[in-house]
mmCIF file of C-alpha atoms in Angstrom:
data_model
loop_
_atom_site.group_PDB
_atom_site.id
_atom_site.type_symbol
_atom_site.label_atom_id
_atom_site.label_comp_id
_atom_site.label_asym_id
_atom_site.label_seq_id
_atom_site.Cartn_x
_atom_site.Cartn_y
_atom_site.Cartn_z
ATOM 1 C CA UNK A 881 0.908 21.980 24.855
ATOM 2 C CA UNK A 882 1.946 21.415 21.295
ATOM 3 C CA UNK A 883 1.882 23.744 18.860
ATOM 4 C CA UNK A 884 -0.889 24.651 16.966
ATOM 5 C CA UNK A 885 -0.145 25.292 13.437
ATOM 6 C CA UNK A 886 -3.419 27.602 11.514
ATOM 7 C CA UNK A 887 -4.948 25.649 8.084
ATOM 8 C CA UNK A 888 -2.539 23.233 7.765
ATOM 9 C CA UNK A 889 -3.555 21.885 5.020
ATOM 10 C CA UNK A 890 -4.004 25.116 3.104
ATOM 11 C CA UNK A 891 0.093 25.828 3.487
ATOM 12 C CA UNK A 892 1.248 22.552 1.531
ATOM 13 C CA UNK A 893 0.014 23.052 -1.992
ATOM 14 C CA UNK A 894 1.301 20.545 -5.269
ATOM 15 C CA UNK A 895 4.700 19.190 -5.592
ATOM 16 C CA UNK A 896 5.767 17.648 -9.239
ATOM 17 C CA UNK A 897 4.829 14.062 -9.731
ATOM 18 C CA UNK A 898 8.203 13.401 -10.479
ATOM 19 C CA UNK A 899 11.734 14.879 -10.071
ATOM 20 C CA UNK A 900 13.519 16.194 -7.309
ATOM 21 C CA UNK A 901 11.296 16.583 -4.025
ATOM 22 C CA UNK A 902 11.738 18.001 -0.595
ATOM 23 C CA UNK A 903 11.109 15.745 2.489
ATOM 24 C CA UNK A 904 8.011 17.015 3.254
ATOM 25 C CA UNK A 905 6.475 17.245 0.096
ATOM 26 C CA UNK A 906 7.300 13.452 -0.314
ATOM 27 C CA UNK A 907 5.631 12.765 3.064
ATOM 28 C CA UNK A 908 2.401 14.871 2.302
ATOM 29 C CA UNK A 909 1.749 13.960 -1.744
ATOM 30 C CA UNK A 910 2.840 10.710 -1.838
ATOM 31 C CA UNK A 911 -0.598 8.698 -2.181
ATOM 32 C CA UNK A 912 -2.061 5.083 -3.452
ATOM 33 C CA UNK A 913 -2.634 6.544 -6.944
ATOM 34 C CA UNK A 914 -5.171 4.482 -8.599
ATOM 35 C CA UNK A 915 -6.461 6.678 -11.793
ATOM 36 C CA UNK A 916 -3.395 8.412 -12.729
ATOM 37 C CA UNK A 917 -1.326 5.443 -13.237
ATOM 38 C CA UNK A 918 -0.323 5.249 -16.978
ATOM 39 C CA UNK A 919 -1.203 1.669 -18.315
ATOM 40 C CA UNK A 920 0.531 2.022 -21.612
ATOM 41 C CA UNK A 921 3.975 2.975 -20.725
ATOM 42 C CA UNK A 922 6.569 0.379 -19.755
ATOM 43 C CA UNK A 923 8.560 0.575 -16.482
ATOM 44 C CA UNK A 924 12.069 -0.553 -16.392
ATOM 45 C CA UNK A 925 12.434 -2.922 -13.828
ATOM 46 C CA UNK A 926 15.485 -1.788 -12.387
ATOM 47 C CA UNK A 927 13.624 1.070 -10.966
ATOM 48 C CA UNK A 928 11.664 -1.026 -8.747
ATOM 49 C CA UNK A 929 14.826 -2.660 -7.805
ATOM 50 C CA UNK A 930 16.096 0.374 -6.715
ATOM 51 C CA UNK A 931 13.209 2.145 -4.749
ATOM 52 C CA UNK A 932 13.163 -1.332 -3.058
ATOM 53 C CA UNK A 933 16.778 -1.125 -2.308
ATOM 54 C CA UNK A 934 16.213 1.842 -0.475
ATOM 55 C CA UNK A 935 12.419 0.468 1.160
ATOM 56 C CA UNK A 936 14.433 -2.060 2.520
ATOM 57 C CA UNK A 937 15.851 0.251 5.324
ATOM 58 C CA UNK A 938 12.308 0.442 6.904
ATOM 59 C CA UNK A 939 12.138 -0.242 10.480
ATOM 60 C CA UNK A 940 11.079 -4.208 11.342
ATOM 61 C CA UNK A 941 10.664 -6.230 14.746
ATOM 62 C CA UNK A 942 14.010 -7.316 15.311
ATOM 63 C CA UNK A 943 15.262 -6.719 12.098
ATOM 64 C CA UNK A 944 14.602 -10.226 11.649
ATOM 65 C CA UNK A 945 13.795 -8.872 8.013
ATOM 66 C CA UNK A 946 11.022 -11.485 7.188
ATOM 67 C CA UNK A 947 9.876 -10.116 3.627
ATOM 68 C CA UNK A 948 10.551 -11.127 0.511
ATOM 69 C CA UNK A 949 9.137 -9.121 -2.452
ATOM 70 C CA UNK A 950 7.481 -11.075 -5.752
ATOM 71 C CA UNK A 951 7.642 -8.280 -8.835
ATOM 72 C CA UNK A 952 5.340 -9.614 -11.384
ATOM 73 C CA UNK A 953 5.607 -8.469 -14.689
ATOM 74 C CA UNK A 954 4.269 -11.527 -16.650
ATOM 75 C CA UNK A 955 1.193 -10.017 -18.549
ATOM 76 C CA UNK A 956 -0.383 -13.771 -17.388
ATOM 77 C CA UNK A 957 0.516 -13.455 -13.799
ATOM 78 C CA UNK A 958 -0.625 -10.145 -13.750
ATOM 79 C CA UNK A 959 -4.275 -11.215 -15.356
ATOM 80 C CA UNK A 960 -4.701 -14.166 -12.901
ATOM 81 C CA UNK A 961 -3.349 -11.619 -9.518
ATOM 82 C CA UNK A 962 -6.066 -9.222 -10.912
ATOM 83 C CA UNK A 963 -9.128 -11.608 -11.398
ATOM 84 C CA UNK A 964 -8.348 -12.341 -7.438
ATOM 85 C CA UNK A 965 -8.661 -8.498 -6.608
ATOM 86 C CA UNK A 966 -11.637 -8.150 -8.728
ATOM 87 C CA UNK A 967 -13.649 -10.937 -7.074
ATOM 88 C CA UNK A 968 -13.044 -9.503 -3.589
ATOM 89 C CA UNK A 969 -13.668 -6.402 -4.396
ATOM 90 C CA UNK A 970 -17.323 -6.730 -5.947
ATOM 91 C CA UNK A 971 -18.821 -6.609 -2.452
ATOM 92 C CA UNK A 972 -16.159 -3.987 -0.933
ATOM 93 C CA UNK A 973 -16.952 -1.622 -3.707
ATOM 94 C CA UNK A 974 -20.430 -2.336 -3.618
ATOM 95 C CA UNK A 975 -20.540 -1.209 0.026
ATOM 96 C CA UNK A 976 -18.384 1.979 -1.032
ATOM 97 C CA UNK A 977 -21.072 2.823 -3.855
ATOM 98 C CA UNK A 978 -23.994 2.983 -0.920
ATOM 99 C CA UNK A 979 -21.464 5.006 1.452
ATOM 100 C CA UNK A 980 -20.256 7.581 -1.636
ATOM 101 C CA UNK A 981 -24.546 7.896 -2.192
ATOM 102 C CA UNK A 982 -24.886 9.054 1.303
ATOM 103 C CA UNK A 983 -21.788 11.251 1.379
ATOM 104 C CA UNK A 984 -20.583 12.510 -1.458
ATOM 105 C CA UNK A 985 -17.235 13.508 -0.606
ATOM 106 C CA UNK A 986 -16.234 10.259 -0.895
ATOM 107 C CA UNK A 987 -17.572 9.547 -4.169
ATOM 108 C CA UNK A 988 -14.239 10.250 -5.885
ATOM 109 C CA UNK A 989 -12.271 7.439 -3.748
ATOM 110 C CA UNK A 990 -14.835 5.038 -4.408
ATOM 111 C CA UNK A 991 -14.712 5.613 -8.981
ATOM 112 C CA UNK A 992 -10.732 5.779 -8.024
ATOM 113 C CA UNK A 993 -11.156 2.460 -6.862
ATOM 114 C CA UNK A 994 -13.480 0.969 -9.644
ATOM 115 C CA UNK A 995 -10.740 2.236 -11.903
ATOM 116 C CA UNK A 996 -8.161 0.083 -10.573
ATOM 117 C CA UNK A 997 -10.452 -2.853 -10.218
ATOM 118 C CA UNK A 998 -11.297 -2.824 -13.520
ATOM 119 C CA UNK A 999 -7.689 -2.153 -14.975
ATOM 120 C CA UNK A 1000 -5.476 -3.903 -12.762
ATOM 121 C CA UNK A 1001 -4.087 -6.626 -15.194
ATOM 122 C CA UNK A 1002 -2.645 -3.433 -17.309
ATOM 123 C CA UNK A 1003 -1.114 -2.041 -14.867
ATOM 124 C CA UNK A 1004 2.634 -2.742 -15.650
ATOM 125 C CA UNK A 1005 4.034 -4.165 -12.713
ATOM 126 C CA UNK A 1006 2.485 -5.244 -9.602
ATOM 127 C CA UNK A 1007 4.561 -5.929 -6.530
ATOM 128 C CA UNK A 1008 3.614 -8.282 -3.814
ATOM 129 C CA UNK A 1009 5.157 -8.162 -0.427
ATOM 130 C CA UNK A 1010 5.344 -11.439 1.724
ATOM 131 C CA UNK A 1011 6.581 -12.701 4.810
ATOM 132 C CA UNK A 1012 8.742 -15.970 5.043
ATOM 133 C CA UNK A 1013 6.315 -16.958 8.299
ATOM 134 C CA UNK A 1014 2.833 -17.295 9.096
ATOM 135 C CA UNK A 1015 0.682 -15.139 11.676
ATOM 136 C CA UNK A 1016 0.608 -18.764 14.059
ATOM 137 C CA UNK A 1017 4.453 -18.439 13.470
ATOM 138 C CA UNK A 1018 4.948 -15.429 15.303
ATOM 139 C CA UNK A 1019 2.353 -16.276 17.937
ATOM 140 C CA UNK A 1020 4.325 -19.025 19.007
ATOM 141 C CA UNK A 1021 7.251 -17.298 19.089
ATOM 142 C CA UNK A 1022 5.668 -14.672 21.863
ATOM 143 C CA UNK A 1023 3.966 -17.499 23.777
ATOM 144 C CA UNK A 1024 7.262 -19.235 24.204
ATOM 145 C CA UNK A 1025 8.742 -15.997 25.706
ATOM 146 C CA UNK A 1026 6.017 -16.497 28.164
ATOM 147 C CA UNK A 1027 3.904 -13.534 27.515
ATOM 148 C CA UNK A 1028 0.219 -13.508 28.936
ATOM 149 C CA UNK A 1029 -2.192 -14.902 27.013
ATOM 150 C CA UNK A 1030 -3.521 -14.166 24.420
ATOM 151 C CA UNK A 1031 -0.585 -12.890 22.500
ATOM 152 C CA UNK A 1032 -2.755 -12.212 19.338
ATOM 153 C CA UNK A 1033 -2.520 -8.482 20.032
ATOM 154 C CA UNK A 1034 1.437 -8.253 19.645
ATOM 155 C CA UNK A 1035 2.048 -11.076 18.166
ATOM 156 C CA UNK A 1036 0.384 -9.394 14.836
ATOM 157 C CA UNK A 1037 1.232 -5.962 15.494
ATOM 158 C CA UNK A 1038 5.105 -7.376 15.600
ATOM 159 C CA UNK A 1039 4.385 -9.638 12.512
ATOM 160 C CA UNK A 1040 2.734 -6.917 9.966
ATOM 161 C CA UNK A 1041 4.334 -4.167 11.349
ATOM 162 C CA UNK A 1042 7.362 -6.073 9.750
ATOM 163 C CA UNK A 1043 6.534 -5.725 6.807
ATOM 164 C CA UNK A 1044 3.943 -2.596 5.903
ATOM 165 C CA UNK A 1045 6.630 0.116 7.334
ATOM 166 C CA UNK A 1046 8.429 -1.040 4.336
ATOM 167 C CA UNK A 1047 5.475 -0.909 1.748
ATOM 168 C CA UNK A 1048 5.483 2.298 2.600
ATOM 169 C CA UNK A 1049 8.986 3.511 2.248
ATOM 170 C CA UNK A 1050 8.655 1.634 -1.060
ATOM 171 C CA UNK A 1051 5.807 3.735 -1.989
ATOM 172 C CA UNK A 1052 8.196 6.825 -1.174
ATOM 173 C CA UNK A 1053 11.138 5.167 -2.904
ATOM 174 C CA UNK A 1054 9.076 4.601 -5.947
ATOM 175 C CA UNK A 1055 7.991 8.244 -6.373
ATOM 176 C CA UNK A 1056 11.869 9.252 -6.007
ATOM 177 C CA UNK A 1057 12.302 7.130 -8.781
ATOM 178 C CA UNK A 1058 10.045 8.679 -10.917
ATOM 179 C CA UNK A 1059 7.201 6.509 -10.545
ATOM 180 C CA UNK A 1060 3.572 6.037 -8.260
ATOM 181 C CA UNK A 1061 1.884 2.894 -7.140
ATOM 182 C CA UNK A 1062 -1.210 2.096 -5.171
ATOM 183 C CA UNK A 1063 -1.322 -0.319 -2.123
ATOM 184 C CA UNK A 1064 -4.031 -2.722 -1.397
ATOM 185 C CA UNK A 1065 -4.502 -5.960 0.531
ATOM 186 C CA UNK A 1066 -7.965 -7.266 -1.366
ATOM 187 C CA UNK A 1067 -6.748 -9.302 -3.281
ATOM 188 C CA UNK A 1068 -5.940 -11.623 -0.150
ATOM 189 C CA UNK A 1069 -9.296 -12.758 0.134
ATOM 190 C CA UNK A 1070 -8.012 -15.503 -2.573
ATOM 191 C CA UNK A 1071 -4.802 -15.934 -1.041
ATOM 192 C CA UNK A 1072 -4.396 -19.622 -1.820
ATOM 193 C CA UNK A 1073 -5.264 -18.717 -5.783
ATOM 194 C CA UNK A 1074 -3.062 -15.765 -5.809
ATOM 195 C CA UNK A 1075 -0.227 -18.116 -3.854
ATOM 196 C CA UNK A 1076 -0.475 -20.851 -6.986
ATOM 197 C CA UNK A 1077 -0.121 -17.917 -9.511
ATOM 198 C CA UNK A 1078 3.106 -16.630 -7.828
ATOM 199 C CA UNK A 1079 4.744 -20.068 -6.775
ATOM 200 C CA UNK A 1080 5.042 -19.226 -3.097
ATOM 201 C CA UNK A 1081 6.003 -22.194 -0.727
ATOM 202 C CA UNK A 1082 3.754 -22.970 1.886
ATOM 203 C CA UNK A 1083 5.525 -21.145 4.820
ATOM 204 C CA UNK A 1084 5.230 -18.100 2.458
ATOM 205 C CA UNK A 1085 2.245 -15.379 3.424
ATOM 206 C CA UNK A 1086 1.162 -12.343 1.523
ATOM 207 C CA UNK A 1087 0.640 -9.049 3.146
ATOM 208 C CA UNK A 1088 -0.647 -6.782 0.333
ATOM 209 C CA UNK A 1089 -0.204 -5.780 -3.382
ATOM 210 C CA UNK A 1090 1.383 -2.405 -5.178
ATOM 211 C CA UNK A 1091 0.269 -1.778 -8.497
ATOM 212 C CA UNK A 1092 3.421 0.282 -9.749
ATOM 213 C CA UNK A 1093 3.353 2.390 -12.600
ATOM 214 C CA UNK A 1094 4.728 5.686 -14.057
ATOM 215 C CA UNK A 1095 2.215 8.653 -13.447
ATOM 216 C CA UNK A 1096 0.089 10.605 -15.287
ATOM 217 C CA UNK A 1097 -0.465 14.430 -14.930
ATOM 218 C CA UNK A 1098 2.253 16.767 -13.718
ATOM 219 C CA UNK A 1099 1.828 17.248 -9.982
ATOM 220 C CA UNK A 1100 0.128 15.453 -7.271
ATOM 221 C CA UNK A 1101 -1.300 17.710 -4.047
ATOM 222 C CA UNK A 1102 -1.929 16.728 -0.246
ATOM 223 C CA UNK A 1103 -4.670 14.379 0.344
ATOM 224 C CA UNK A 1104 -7.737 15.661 2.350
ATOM 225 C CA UNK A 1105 -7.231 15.026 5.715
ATOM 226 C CA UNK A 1106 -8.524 15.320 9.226
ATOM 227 C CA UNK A 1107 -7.019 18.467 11.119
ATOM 228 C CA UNK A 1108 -4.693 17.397 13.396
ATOM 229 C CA UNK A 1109 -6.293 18.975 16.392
ATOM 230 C CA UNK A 1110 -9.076 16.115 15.260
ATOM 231 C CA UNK A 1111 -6.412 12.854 16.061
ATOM 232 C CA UNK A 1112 -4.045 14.386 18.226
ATOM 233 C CA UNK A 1113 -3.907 13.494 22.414
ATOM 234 C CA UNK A 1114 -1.441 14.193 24.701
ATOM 235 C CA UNK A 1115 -0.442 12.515 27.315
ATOM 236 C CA UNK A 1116 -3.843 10.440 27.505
ATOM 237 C CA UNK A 1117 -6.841 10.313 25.142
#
């Protein structure tokens, strides 16, 4: 069996929001941070062009290395990607709002996510990921090895799995580099708007958003979390 570790959660407490980190307490307080992002201070580029530097080393089907990464700092690029998120998100946070009423614990991730809804277009600098093929792209590609049909399955696990690994190490980049971010995907439900804001050719598809900011408050702690004992099978389910 594997081991069994007691309160798991209870061991890992706060690490500083910024500044030098261990491994683990990168893996375990690294978070989307939606409230705490500061929406007045500036954020030099170049740090974004460095955590993504370093993101770019995430794992990716074939290292074909599909993505390409938009960083929007225009103020009225940033207005525009925000009024996209904010109309798909009416009905997600609506839903939220009837879930956090019937179970409270979740009440603070759905008011974290009103927050950024509502002040999206301040945050300073909003990164969008994309891939230089479409989902039917990579589809085709499988069926033409002559897998079974249908190939949906790994066709899209191949396709966005080359792509998010790297949001994430970017998210872990960014907090090396003295900033936080939060990662969404709403915003997709207007893809075609959100595609004439940022210029993107037609071959060109969107896989999420980071809005990227430096943080506010001094230390950021482990996320609740199911126990592991909750998730965890070995050897079957």
């Amino acid at each position: 069996m594997l081991e069994k570790k007691e309160s798991a959660h209870e061991e890992r407490g706060a690490a500083p929001a910024t500044g030098p980190l261990s491994a683990e307490a990168l893996l375990t307080t690294t978070r989307s941070v939606r409230r705490r992002l500061d929406l007045e201070r500036p954020v030099d580029v170049r740090l974004v062009r460095e955590a993504l530097s370093m993101a770019l080393q995430a794992p990716n089907g074939s290292n074909d290395q599909p993505w390409h990464w938009i960083v929007v700092t225009d103020a009225a690029r940033r207005r525009r990607l925000a009024e996209c998120y904010r109309r798909a998100a009416g009905p997600y946070l609506e839903a939220m709002a009837a879930q956090a009423a019937e179970e409270p614990d979740r009440r603070g991730v759905w008011q974290a996510s009103v927050h950024l809804a509502e002040h999206l277009h301040r945050v300073p600098v909003l990164v969008v990921p994309c891939l230089s093929a479409s989902p039917a792209d990579f589809e085709a590609r499988f069926a033409a090895l002559g897998l079974p049909s249908p190939v949906g399955h790994v066709a899209h696990s191949v396709y966005y799995g080359s792509v998010w690994p790297a949001m994430w190490s970017l998210m872990l980049a960014l907090r090396l580099c003295g900033l936080a971010s939060a990662v969404t995907a709403l915003h997709l439900a207007h893809a075609r708007e959100a595609a004439e804001v940022l210029q993107l050719p037609d071959h060109v598809t969107q896989s999420g958003l980071l809005a990227v900011a430096h943080p506010t408050g001094d230390s950021f702690r482990p996320a609740p979390r199911k126990e592991i004992d909750e998730v965890l099978h070995q050897n079957v389910w």
